[in-house]
GROMACS .gro file of C-alpha atoms in nm:
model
  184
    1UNK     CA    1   0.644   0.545   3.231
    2UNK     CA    2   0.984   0.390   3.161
    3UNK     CA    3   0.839   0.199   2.884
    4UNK     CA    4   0.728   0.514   2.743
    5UNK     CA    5   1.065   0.706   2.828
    6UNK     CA    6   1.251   0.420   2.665
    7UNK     CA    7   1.038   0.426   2.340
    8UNK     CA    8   1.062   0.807   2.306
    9UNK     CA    9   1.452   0.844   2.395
   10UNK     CA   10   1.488   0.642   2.114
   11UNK     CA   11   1.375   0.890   1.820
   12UNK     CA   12   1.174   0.689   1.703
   13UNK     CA   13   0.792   0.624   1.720
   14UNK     CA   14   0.548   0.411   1.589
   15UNK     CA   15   0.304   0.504   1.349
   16UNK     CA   16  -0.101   0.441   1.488
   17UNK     CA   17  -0.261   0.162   1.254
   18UNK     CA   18  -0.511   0.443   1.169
   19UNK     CA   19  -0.216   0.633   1.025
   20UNK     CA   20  -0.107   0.357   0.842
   21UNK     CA   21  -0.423   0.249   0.724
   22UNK     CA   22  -0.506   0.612   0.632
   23UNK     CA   23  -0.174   0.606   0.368
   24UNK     CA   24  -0.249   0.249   0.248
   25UNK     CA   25  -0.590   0.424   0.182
   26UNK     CA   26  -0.442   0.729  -0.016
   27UNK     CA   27  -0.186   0.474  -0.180
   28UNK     CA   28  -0.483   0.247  -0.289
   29UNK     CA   29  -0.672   0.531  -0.402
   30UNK     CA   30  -0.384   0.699  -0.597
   31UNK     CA   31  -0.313   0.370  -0.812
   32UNK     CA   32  -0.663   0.308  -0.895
   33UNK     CA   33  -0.642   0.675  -1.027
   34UNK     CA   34  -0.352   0.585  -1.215
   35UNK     CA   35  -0.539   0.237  -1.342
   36UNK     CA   36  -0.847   0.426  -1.444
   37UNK     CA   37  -0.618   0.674  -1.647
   38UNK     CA   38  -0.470   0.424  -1.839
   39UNK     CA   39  -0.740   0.229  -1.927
   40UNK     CA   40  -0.906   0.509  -2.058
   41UNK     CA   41  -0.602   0.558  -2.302
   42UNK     CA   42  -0.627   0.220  -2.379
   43UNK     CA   43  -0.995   0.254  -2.416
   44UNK     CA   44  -0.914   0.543  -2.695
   45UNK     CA   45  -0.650   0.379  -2.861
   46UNK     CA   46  -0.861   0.111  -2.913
   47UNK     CA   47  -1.182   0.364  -3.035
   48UNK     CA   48  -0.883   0.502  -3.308
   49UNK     CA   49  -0.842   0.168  -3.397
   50UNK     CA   50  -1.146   0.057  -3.485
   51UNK     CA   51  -1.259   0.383  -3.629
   52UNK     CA   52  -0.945   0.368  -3.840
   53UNK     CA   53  -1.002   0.023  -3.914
   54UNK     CA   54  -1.389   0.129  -4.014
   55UNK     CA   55  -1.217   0.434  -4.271
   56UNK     CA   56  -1.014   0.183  -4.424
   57UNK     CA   57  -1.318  -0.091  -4.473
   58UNK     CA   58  -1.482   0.210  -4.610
   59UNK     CA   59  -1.191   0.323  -4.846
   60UNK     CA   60  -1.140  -0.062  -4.986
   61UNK     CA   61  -1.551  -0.094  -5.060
   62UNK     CA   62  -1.498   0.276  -5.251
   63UNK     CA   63  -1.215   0.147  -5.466
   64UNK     CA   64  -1.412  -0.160  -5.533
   65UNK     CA   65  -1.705   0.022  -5.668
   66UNK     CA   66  -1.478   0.255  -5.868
   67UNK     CA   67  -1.290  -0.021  -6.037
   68UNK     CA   68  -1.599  -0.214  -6.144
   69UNK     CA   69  -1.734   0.130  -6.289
   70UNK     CA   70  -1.391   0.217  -6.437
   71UNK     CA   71  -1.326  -0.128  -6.599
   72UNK     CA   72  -1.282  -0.003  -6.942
   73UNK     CA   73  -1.050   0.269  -6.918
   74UNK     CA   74  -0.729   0.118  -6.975
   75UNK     CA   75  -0.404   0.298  -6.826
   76UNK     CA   76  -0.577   0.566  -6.660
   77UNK     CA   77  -0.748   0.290  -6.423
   78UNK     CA   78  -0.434   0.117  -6.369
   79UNK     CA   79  -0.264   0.409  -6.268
   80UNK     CA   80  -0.514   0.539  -6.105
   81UNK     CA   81  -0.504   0.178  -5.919
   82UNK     CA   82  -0.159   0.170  -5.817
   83UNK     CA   83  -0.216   0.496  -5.727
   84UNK     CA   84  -0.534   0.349  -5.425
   85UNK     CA   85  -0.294   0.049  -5.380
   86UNK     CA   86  -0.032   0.257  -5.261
   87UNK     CA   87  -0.272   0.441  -5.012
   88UNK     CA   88  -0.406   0.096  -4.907
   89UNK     CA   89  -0.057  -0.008  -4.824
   90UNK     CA   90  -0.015   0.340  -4.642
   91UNK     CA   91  -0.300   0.263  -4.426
   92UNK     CA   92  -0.248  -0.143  -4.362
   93UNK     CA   93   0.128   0.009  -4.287
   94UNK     CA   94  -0.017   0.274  -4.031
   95UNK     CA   95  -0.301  -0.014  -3.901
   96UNK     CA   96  -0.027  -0.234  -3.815
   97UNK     CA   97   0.180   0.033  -3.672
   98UNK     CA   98  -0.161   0.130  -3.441
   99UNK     CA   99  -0.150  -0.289  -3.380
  100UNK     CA  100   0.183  -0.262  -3.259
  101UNK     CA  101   0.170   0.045  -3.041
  102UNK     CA  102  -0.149  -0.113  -2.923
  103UNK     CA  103   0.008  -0.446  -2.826
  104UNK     CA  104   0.290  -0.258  -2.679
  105UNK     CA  105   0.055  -0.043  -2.453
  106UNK     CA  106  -0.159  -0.323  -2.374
  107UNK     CA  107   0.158  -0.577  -2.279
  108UNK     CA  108   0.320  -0.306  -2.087
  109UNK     CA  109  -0.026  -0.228  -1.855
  110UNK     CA  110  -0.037  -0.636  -1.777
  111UNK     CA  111   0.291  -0.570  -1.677
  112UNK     CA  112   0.274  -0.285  -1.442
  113UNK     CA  113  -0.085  -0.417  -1.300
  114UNK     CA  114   0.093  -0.707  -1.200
  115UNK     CA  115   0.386  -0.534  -1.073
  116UNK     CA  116   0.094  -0.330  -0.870
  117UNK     CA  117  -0.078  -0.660  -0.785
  118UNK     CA  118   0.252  -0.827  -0.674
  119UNK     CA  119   0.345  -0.502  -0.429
  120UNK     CA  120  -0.020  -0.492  -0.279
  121UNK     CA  121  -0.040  -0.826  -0.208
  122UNK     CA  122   0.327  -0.829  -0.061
  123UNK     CA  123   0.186  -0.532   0.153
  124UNK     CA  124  -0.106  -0.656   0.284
  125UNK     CA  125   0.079  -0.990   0.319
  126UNK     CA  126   0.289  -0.761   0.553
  127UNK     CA  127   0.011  -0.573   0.705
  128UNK     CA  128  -0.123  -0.883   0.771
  129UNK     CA  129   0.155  -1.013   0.951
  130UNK     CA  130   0.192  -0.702   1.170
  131UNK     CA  131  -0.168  -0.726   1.291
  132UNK     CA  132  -0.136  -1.096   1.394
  133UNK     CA  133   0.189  -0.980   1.572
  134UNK     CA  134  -0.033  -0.721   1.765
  135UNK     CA  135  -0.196  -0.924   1.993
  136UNK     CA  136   0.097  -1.143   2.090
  137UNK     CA  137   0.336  -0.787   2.161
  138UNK     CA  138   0.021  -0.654   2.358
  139UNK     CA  139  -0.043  -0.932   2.620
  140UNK     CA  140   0.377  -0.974   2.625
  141UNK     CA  141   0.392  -0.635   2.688
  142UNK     CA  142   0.067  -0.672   2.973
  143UNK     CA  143   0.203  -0.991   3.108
  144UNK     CA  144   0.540  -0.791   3.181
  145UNK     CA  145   0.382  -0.485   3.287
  146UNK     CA  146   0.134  -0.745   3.555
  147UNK     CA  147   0.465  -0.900   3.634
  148UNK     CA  148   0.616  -0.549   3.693
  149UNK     CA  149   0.347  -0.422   3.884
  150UNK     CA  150   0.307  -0.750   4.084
  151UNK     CA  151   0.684  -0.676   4.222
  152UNK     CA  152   0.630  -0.319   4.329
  153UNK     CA  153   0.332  -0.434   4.565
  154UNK     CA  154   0.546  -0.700   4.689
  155UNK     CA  155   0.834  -0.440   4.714
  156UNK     CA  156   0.578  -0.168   4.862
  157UNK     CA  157   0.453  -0.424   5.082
  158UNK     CA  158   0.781  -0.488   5.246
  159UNK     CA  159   0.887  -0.208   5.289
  160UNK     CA  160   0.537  -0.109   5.506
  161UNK     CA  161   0.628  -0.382   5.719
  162UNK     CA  162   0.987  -0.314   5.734
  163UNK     CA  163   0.887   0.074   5.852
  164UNK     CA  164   0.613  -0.139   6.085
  165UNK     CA  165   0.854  -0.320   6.272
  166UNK     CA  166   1.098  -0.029   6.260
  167UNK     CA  167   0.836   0.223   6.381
  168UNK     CA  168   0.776  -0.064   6.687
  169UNK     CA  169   1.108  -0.049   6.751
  170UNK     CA  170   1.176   0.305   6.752
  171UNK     CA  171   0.871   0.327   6.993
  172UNK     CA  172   1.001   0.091   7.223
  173UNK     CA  173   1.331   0.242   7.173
  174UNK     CA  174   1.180   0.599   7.314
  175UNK     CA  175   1.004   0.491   7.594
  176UNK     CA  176   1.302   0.336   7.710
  177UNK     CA  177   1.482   0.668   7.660
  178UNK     CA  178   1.211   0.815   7.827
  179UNK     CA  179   1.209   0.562   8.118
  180UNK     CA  180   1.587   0.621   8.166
  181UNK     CA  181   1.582   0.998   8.158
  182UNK     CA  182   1.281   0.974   8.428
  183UNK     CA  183   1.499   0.748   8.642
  184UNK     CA  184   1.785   1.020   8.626
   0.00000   0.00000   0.00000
């Protein structure tokens, strides 16, 4: 009970290890929301992509076909050429604008699922550590408590016999009183 009074006057308490294991839980559970969400962004980004990279395949095999059928028109094709080219290079301008957001995403999620890897493996590194210091605190704190408990008998022991031998002696000590005050 003074262990306990100790640990409470302080203010502070420890947390249970199902408490703590509940929140490591909820925290484990939260980030693989958050993982799951962005890989499904990445997932569409990369559907765009490759949809957008399908229009454009689609758009240069058009243009092909027109310019073999429009061979012999003179100006009007090669305006109407420049014209195509300059959507082309609109689209391979947005592609590699898609590319680069794309790379960007997909560099900065390696980044921040190793930043998550690095802080769950430094806290079950730590968890880790706490558990194998469990056992060692418990039987320190139940070899002190023994050792506690082992000097109150002792103490509660002597102090039987001390009220023994003081209970003898007060009984001698009365019938001695006694024996006097008979003699008077």
């Amino acid at each position: 009970q003074r262990f306990h009074a100790r640990a409470t006057s302080s203010g502070r308490t420890a947390a249970p290890p199902t408490m703590r294991a509940s929140y490591d839980s909820a925290l484990l559970a939260a980030v693989q929301r958050q993982l799951a969400a962005f890989q499904q962004n990445f997932e569409h980004s990369q559907r765009e992509y490759h949809q957008a990279d399908r229009l454009r395949d689609a758009a240069l095999a058009r243009l092909e076909e027109k310019m073999t059928a429009s061979e012999g028109m003179g100006a009007r094709v090669d305006k109407r050429i420049g014209e195509l080219s300059g959507s082309c290079k609109g689209l391979s301008d947005e592609m590699q604008a898609q590319i680069r957001r794309v790379d960007f995403l997909d560099k900065r999620f390696w980044e921040q699922r190793h930043e998550l890897e690095d802080d769950l493996n430094k806290k079950i590194s730590d968890m880790e550590h706490g558990i194998q210091k469990a056992p060692t605190s418990m039987r320190a704190l139940s070899q002190a408590l023994e050792e506690q408990h082992k000097g109150l008998a002792r103490r509660l022991h002597r102090l039987e016999t001390d009220f023994g031998e003081r209970h003898v002696t007060h009984e001698d000590t009365r019938s001695e009183v006694y024996n006097i005050l008979a003699r008077l």
